[in-house]
Coordinates of N, CA and C in Angstrom, one line a residue:
X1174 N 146.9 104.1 74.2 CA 146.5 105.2 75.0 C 147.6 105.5 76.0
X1175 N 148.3 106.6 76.0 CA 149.3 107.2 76.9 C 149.0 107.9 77.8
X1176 N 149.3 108.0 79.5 CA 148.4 108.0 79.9 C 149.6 109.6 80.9
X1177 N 149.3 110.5 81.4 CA 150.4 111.6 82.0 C 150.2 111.2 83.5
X1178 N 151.1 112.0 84.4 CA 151.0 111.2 85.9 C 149.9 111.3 86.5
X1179 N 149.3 112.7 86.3 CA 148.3 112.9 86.9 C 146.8 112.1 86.0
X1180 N 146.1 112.2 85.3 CA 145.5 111.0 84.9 C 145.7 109.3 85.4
X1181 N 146.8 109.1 85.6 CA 147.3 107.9 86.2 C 146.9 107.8 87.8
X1182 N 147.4 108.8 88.5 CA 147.3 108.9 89.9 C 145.7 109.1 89.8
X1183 N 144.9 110.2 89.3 CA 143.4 109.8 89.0 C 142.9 108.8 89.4
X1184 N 142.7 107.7 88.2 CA 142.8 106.6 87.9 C 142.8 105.7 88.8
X1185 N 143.8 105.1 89.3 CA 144.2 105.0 90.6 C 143.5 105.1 91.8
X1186 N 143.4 106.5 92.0 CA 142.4 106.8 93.4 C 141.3 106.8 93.1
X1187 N 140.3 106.8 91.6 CA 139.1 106.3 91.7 C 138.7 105.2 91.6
X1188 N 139.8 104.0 91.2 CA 139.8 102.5 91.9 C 140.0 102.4 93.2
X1189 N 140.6 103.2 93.6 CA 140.7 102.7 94.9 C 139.9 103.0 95.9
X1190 N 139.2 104.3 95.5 CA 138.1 104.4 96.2 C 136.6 103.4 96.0
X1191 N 136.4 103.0 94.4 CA 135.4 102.1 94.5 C 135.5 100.8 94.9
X1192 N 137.0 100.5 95.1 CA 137.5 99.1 95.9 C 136.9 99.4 97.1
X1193 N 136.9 100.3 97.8 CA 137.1 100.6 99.6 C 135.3 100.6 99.7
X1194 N 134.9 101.2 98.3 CA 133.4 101.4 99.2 C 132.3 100.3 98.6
X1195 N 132.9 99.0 97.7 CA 132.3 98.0 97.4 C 131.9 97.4 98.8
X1196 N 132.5 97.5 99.9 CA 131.7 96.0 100.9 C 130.6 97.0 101.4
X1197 N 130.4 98.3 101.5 CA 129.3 99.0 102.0 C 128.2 98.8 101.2
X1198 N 128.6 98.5 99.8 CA 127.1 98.2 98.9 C 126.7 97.2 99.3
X1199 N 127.7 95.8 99.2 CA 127.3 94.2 99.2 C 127.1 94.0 100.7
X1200 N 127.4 94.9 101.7 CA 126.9 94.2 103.2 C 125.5 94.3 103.0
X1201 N 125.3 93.5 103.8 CA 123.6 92.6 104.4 C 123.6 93.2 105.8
X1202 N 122.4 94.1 105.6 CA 122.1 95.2 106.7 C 120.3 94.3 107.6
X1203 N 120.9 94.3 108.6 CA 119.7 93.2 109.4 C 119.0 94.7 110.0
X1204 N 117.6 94.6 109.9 CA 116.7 95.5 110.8 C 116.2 95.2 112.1
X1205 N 116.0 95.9 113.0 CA 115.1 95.0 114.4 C 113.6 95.3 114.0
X1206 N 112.9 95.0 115.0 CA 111.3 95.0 114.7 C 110.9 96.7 114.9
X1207 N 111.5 97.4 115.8 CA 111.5 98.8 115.8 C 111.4 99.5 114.0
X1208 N 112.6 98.9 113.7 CA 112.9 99.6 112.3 C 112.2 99.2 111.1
X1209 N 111.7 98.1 111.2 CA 110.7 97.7 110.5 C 109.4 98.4 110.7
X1210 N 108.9 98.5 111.6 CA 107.7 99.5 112.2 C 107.7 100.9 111.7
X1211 N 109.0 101.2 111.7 CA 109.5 102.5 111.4 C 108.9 102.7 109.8
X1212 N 109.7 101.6 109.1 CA 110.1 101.4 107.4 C 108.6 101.6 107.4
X1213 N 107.7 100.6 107.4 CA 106.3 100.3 107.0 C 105.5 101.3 108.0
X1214 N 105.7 102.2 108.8 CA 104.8 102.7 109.5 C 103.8 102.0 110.1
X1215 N 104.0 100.9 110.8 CA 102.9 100.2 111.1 C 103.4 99.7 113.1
X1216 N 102.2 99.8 113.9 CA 101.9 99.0 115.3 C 103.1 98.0 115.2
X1217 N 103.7 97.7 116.6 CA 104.5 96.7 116.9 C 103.1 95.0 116.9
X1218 N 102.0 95.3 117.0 CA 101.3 93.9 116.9 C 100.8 93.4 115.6
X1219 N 100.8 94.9 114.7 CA 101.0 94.5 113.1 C 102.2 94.0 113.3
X1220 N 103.0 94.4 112.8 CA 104.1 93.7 112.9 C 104.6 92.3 113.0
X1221 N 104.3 92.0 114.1 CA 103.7 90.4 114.7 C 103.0 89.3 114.3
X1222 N 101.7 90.3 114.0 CA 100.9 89.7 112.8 C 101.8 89.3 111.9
X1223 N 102.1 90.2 110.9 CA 103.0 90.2 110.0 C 104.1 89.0 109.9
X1224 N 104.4 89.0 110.9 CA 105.8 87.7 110.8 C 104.9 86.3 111.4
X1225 N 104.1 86.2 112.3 CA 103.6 85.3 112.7 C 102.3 84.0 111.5
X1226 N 101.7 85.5 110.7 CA 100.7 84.8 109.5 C 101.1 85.2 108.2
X1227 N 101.5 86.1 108.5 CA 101.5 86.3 107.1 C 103.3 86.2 106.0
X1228 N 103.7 85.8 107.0 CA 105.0 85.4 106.0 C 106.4 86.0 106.2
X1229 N 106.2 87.2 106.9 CA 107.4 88.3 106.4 C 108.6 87.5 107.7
X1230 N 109.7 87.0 106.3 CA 110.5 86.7 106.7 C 111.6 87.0 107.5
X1231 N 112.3 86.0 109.0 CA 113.1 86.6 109.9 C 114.3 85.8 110.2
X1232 N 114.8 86.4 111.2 CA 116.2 85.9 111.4 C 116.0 86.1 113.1
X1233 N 116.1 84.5 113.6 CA 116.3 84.8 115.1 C 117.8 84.6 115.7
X1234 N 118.1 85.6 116.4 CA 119.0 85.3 116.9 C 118.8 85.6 118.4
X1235 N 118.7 84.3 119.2 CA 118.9 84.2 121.1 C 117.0 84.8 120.6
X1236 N 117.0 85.7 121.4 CA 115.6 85.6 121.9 C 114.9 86.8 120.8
X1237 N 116.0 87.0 120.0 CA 116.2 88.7 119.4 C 115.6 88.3 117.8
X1238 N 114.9 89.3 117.3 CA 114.4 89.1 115.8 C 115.4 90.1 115.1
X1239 N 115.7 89.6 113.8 CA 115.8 90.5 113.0 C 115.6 90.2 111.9
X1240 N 115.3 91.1 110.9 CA 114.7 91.2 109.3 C 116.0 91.5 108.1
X1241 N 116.1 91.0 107.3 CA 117.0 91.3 106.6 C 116.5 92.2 105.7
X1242 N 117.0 93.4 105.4 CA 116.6 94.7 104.3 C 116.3 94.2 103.3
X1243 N 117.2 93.4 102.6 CA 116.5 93.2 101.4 C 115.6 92.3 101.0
X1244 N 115.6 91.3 102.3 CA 114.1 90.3 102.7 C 112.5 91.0 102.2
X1245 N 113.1 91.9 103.5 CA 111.9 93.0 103.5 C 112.0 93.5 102.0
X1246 N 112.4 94.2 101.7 CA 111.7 94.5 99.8 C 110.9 93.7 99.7
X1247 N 111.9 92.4 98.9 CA 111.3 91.6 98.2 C 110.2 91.1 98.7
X1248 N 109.8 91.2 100.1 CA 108.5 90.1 100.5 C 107.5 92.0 100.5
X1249 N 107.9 93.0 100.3 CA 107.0 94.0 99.8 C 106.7 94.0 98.5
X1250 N 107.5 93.4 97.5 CA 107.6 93.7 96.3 C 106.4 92.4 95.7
X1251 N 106.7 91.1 96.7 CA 105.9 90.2 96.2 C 104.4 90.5 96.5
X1252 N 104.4 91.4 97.5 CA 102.9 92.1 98.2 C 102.3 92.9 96.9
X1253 N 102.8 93.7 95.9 CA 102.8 94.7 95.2 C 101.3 94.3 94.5
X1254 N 100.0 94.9 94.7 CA 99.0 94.9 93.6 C 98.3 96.2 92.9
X1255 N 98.2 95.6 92.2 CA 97.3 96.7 90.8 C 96.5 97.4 91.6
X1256 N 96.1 98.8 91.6 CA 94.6 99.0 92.1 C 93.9 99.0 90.7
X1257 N 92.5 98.4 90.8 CA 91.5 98.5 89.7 C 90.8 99.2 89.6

């Protein structure tokens, strides 16, 4: 396959643009309790509930909570039931 300049330069800048915007997919996006509230629509003492009994995984840092995005899925995802 022979390739002309322009196809090559192409090429090129569409590597190099999915080089540049790979760490924005693979970064690890932390939520605060606000944005969690937000995501689930639910009370800041739901919430509380929520991490205190019922499981939903966190991350403390100093006095500060945060949730990892895709924590949160998966501990939504393991919630997921059938209605009958």
């Amino acid at each position: 396959m022979i390739l002309n300049e322009s196809e090559l330069k192409r090429l090129i800048r569409d590597a190099v643009r999915e080089a540049l915007d790979a760490p924005e997919r693979d970064a690890v996006v932390y939520l605060t309790v606000q944005d969690v509230m937000k995501r689930l629509n639910i009370s800041r003492a739901f919430c509380d509930r929520l991490i205190r009994e019922e499981g939903l995984p966190i991350v403390r840092i100093g006095a500060s909570i945060r949730v990892r995005s895709s924590s949160l899925d998966q501990w939504m995802n393991n919630r997921e039931e059938i209605s009958k």
